[in-house]
């Protein structure tokens, strides 16, 4: 798929497949278009060219009702949580359950408690979202994302701006969710420690294209100068220009 | 690049931008109108908006109406006294309030209070990805955010205008009778002598239209916010300016149609 904003091509014929049950991490520098990529996967953005196929359906070729059915099979966690300010923590998590299921009040209450347990925030239902720290907001966002027991989980920069302890907690929560639910998972980050902790495959988005798409160990040792620059955090290596197809994995 | 090409590019870019904005506006309006007639309706959200648009606006609307009625009485009394027609002040105040000042001033005050608040709220939701989160949770943001607000505006503005009319007339009475010494019996007689039900109804129809306009514009400006906190500020200002202008323009055409 291709996406432009004005004259700037953010995604340039990006071709990426995520098999069912796999955990893919997309790495890339800040502002490279990682969030734009993940927003295409759930239909928050429409590609200018190309298509996004989810569970066999072209997201933008199906009627909007079908698109919403597909979205219900996703759980998405946003950069800063994107919690609804007007609702409490419990109401945020209950939001998709009330709208898309016929659960009774008691069942909703139990499922909310279960989701909060899963993100290590038990008993937080009554808290206002304004009372939460950055890390807690992300975890409540995770809890809301898993409320409908989705088959696909998307994490957009789950640890950006957090301290190492909170980052570790979030990585553990993501890993536990992965083991417990075995979803198809796409995580967007620029944090290598997060990537290698949760990925079964790592892709590097660079200058609008997928520069590398490898298992974590191979990614770490890739000779591609752009990948090496990213892994080592050495910008001087970026200047050694080599086309991705010229690099053997 | 040669300057004629540059000029053409600039003009073309501006025209495309305006057409795009217009297109987005029309699409949002169509989606809102569809949402207004298609169930399900979120009664809880509607009640909450009725409180925010209506109940919370009561004090500012009452103060505005009371002083407007008073000023109207003050101005017309002095003017009419020049040809001994002070008795007609009550009629002028009542007709002005019901047909024009009640709906327009209430619309403008609610635009400043509730329209701007809606733009700020939805704008903040946009820049903090809460609107994206709604879509990701398979929820139509127009149905969820616009419909209860616009419906509340349409329902509540006429009620506020009834209050505004009453308080404006009382304000006029107090100034004319208590301050300027008009005969209270003559004043009250004249107030209602020339009033017809059509004066009240036409004002209420105007109010319902203004309520729909100001809430839709507030929501639309917030929904289309770009550019972080600065964008939210711009959206809020734009909601007040364009909401007020829309009310004044619509008032002209409605007056032409209704009278």
Coordinates of N, CA and C in Angstrom, one line a residue, chain A residues 66-172:
Chain A
X66 N -19.4 -4.4 7.4 CA -18.5 -5.5 7.4 C -17.1 -5.0 8.0
X67 N -16.8 -3.8 7.6 CA -15.5 -3.2 8.1 C -15.6 -3.1 9.7
X68 N -16.7 -2.7 10.2 CA -16.9 -2.6 11.6 C -16.8 -4.0 12.3
X69 N -17.4 -5.0 11.6 CA -17.3 -6.4 12.1 C -15.9 -6.8 12.2
X70 N -15.1 -6.5 11.2 CA -13.7 -6.8 11.2 C -12.9 -6.1 12.3
X71 N -13.3 -4.8 12.5 CA -12.7 -4.0 13.6 C -12.9 -4.7 14.9
X72 N -14.1 -5.3 15.1 CA -14.4 -5.9 16.4 C -13.4 -7.1 16.7
X73 N -12.8 -7.6 15.7 CA -11.8 -8.7 15.9 C -10.4 -8.2 16.2
X74 N -10.3 -6.9 16.2 CA -9.0 -6.2 16.6 C -9.1 -5.7 18.0
X75 N -8.0 -5.6 18.6 CA -7.9 -4.8 19.8 C -6.7 -3.8 19.6
X76 N -6.9 -2.5 19.7 CA -5.8 -1.6 19.5 C -5.5 -0.8 20.7
X77 N -4.2 -0.7 21.0 CA -3.7 0.1 22.1 C -3.0 1.3 21.5
X78 N -3.4 2.5 21.9 CA -2.8 3.7 21.3 C -1.7 4.2 22.1
X79 N -0.9 5.1 21.5 CA 0.3 5.7 22.1 C 0.2 6.1 23.5
X80 N -0.8 7.0 23.7 CA -1.0 7.5 25.1 C -2.2 6.9 25.8
X81 N -2.7 5.8 25.3 CA -3.8 5.1 25.8 C -5.1 5.5 25.1
X82 N -5.3 6.8 24.8 CA -6.5 7.3 24.1 C -7.8 6.9 24.9
X83 N -7.7 7.0 26.2 CA -8.8 6.7 27.1 C -9.8 7.8 27.0
X84 N -11.1 7.4 27.1 CA -12.2 8.4 27.0 C -12.2 9.2 28.4
X85 N -11.9 10.5 28.3 CA -11.8 11.3 29.5 C -13.1 11.3 30.3
X86 N -14.2 11.3 29.6 CA -15.5 11.4 30.3 C -15.9 10.2 31.0
X87 N -15.2 9.1 30.9 CA -15.5 7.8 31.5 C -14.5 7.4 32.5
X88 N -14.9 6.6 33.5 CA -14.0 6.1 34.5 C -13.2 4.9 33.8
X89 N -12.2 4.4 34.6 CA -11.4 3.3 34.0 C -12.3 2.1 33.7
X90 N -13.2 1.7 34.6 CA -14.1 0.6 34.4 C -15.0 0.9 33.2
X91 N -15.5 2.1 33.1 CA -16.4 2.4 32.0 C -15.7 2.3 30.6
X92 N -14.4 2.7 30.6 CA -13.6 2.7 29.4 C -13.5 1.2 28.9
X93 N -13.3 0.3 29.9 CA -13.1 -1.1 29.5 C -14.4 -1.7 29.1
X94 N -15.5 -1.3 29.8 CA -16.8 -1.8 29.5 C -17.4 -1.3 28.2
X95 N -16.8 -0.2 27.7 CA -17.4 0.5 26.5 C -17.6 -0.5 25.4
X96 N -16.6 -1.3 24.9 CA -16.9 -2.2 23.8 C -17.8 -3.3 24.2
X97 N -17.8 -3.7 25.4 CA -18.6 -4.8 25.9 C -20.1 -4.4 25.8
X98 N -20.4 -3.2 26.3 CA -21.8 -2.7 26.3 C -22.3 -2.5 24.9
X99 N -21.4 -2.0 24.0 CA -21.8 -1.7 22.6 C -21.9 -2.9 21.7
X100 N -21.1 -3.9 21.9 CA -21.0 -5.0 20.9 C -21.4 -6.4 21.5
X101 N -21.8 -6.5 22.7 CA -22.2 -7.8 23.2 C -23.5 -7.7 24.0
X102 N -24.1 -8.8 24.3 CA -25.4 -8.8 25.0 C -25.1 -9.2 26.4
X103 N -23.9 -9.0 26.9 CA -23.6 -9.3 28.3 C -24.5 -8.6 29.3
X104 N -24.8 -9.3 30.4 CA -25.5 -8.7 31.5 C -24.5 -7.7 32.3
X105 N -25.1 -6.9 33.1 CA -24.3 -6.0 33.9 C -23.2 -6.7 34.7
X106 N -23.7 -7.8 35.3 CA -22.7 -8.6 36.1 C -21.6 -9.2 35.3
X107 N -22.0 -9.7 34.1 CA -20.9 -10.3 33.2 C -19.9 -9.2 32.8
X108 N -20.5 -8.0 32.5 CA -19.6 -6.9 32.1 C -18.6 -6.6 33.2
X109 N -19.2 -6.5 34.4 CA -18.4 -6.2 35.6 C -17.3 -7.2 35.8
X110 N -17.6 -8.5 35.6 CA -16.6 -9.6 35.8 C -15.6 -9.5 34.7
X111 N -16.0 -9.2 33.5 CA -15.0 -9.2 32.4 C -14.0 -7.9 32.6
X112 N -14.6 -6.8 33.0 CA -13.8 -5.6 33.3 C -12.7 -6.0 34.4
X113 N -13.2 -6.6 35.4 CA -12.2 -7.0 36.5 C -11.2 -8.0 36.0
X114 N -11.6 -8.9 35.1 CA -10.6 -9.9 34.5 C -9.6 -9.1 33.7
X115 N -10.0 -8.2 32.9 CA -9.1 -7.4 32.0 C -8.1 -6.6 32.8
X116 N -8.6 -6.0 33.9 CA -7.7 -5.2 34.8 C -6.7 -6.1 35.5
X117 N -7.1 -7.3 35.9 CA -6.2 -8.3 36.4 C -5.1 -8.6 35.4
X118 N -5.5 -8.8 34.2 CA -4.6 -9.2 33.1 C -3.5 -8.1 32.9
X119 N -3.8 -6.9 33.2 CA -2.8 -5.8 33.0 C -2.2 -5.3 34.3
X120 N -2.5 -6.1 35.3 CA -1.9 -5.9 36.7 C -2.4 -4.6 37.3
X121 N -3.7 -4.3 37.1 CA -4.3 -3.1 37.7 C -5.6 -3.5 38.4
X122 N -5.6 -4.5 39.3 CA -6.9 -5.0 39.8 C -7.5 -3.9 40.7
X123 N -8.9 -3.9 40.7 CA -9.6 -3.0 41.5 C -9.5 -1.5 41.2
X124 N -9.2 -1.2 39.9 CA -9.0 0.2 39.5 C -10.3 0.8 38.8
X125 N -11.4 0.0 38.8 CA -12.5 0.4 38.0 C -13.0 1.8 38.2
X126 N -13.1 2.2 39.5 CA -13.7 3.5 39.8 C -12.8 4.7 39.6
X127 N -11.6 4.5 39.3 CA -10.6 5.6 39.1 C -11.0 6.5 37.9
X128 N -10.8 7.8 38.0 CA -10.9 8.6 36.8 C -9.6 8.5 36.0
X129 N -9.7 8.7 34.7 CA -8.6 8.5 33.8 C -7.5 9.6 34.1
X130 N -8.0 10.7 34.6 CA -7.1 11.8 34.9 C -6.2 11.5 36.1
X131 N -6.6 10.5 36.9 CA -5.8 10.2 38.1 C -4.7 9.2 37.8
X132 N -4.6 8.7 36.5 CA -3.6 7.6 36.2 C -2.3 8.2 35.7
X133 N -1.2 7.4 36.0 CA 0.1 7.8 35.4 C 0.1 7.3 34.0
X134 N 1.2 7.8 33.3 CA 1.4 7.4 31.8 C 1.3 5.9 31.6
X135 N 2.1 5.2 32.5 CA 2.1 3.7 32.3 C 0.8 3.1 32.6
X136 N 0.1 3.6 33.6 CA -1.2 3.0 33.9 C -2.2 3.3 32.8
X137 N -2.1 4.4 32.2 CA -3.0 4.8 31.1 C -2.9 3.7 30.0
X138 N -1.6 3.5 29.7 CA -1.3 2.5 28.6 C -1.9 1.1 28.9
X139 N -1.7 0.7 30.2 CA -2.2 -0.6 30.6 C -3.8 -0.6 30.6
X140 N -4.4 0.5 31.0 CA -5.9 0.5 30.9 C -6.3 0.4 29.4
X141 N -5.5 1.1 28.6 CA -5.7 1.0 27.1 C -5.6 -0.5 26.6
X142 N -4.6 -1.2 27.2 CA -4.5 -2.6 26.8 C -5.7 -3.4 27.3
X143 N -6.1 -3.1 28.5 CA -7.3 -3.8 29.1 C -8.5 -3.5 28.2
X144 N -8.7 -2.3 27.7 CA -9.9 -2.0 26.8 C -9.7 -2.7 25.5
X145 N -8.4 -2.8 25.0 CA -8.2 -3.5 23.7 C -8.5 -5.0 23.8
X146 N -8.3 -5.6 25.0 CA -8.5 -7.1 25.0 C -9.9 -7.4 25.5
X147 N -10.7 -6.4 25.8 CA -12.0 -6.7 26.4 C -12.9 -7.6 25.6
X148 N -12.9 -7.5 24.3 CA -13.7 -8.3 23.4 C -13.0 -9.6 23.0
X149 N -11.9 -9.9 23.6 CA -11.1 -11.1 23.3 C -10.8 -11.2 21.8
X150 N -10.0 -10.1 21.3 CA -9.8 -10.0 19.9 C -8.8 -11.1 19.4
X151 N -8.9 -11.3 18.1 CA -7.9 -12.3 17.5 C -6.6 -11.5 17.1
X152 N -6.7 -10.2 16.9 CA -5.6 -9.4 16.4 C -5.3 -8.3 17.4
X153 N -4.1 -8.2 17.9 CA -3.8 -7.1 18.8 C -2.8 -6.1 18.1
X154 N -3.1 -4.8 18.2 CA -2.1 -3.8 17.7 C -1.7 -3.0 18.8
X155 N -0.4 -2.8 18.9 CA 0.2 -1.9 20.0 C 1.0 -0.8 19.3
X156 N 0.5 0.4 19.5 CA 1.2 1.6 18.8 C 2.1 2.2 19.9
X157 N 3.4 2.1 19.8 CA 4.4 2.7 20.7 C 4.0 2.4 22.1
X158 N 3.9 1.2 22.6 CA 3.4 0.9 23.9 C 4.2 1.5 25.1
X159 N 5.5 1.7 24.8 CA 6.4 2.1 26.0 C 7.0 3.5 25.8
X160 N 6.7 4.2 24.7 CA 7.4 5.4 24.5 C 7.2 6.4 25.6
X161 N 8.3 7.0 26.1 CA 8.2 8.0 27.1 C 8.1 7.5 28.5
X162 N 8.2 6.1 28.7 CA 8.1 5.6 30.1 C 9.4 5.3 30.7
X163 N 9.5 5.2 32.0 CA 10.7 4.9 32.7 C 11.0 3.4 32.5
X164 N 12.2 2.9 32.8 CA 12.6 1.5 32.5 C 11.7 0.5 33.3
X165 N 11.3 0.9 34.5 CA 10.5 -0.1 35.3 C 9.1 -0.2 34.7
X166 N 8.5 0.9 34.3 CA 7.2 0.8 33.7 C 7.3 0.1 32.3
X167 N 8.4 0.4 31.6 CA 8.6 -0.3 30.3 C 8.6 -1.8 30.5
X168 N 9.3 -2.2 31.6 CA 9.5 -3.7 31.9 C 8.1 -4.3 32.2
X169 N 7.3 -3.5 33.0 CA 6.0 -4.0 33.4 C 5.1 -4.2 32.1
X170 N 5.2 -3.2 31.2 CA 4.4 -3.3 30.0 C 4.8 -4.4 29.1
X171 N 6.1 -4.6 29.0 CA 6.6 -5.7 28.2 C 6.2 -7.0 28.7
X172 N 6.2 -7.2 30.1 CA 5.7 -8.4 30.7 C 4.2 -8.6 30.4

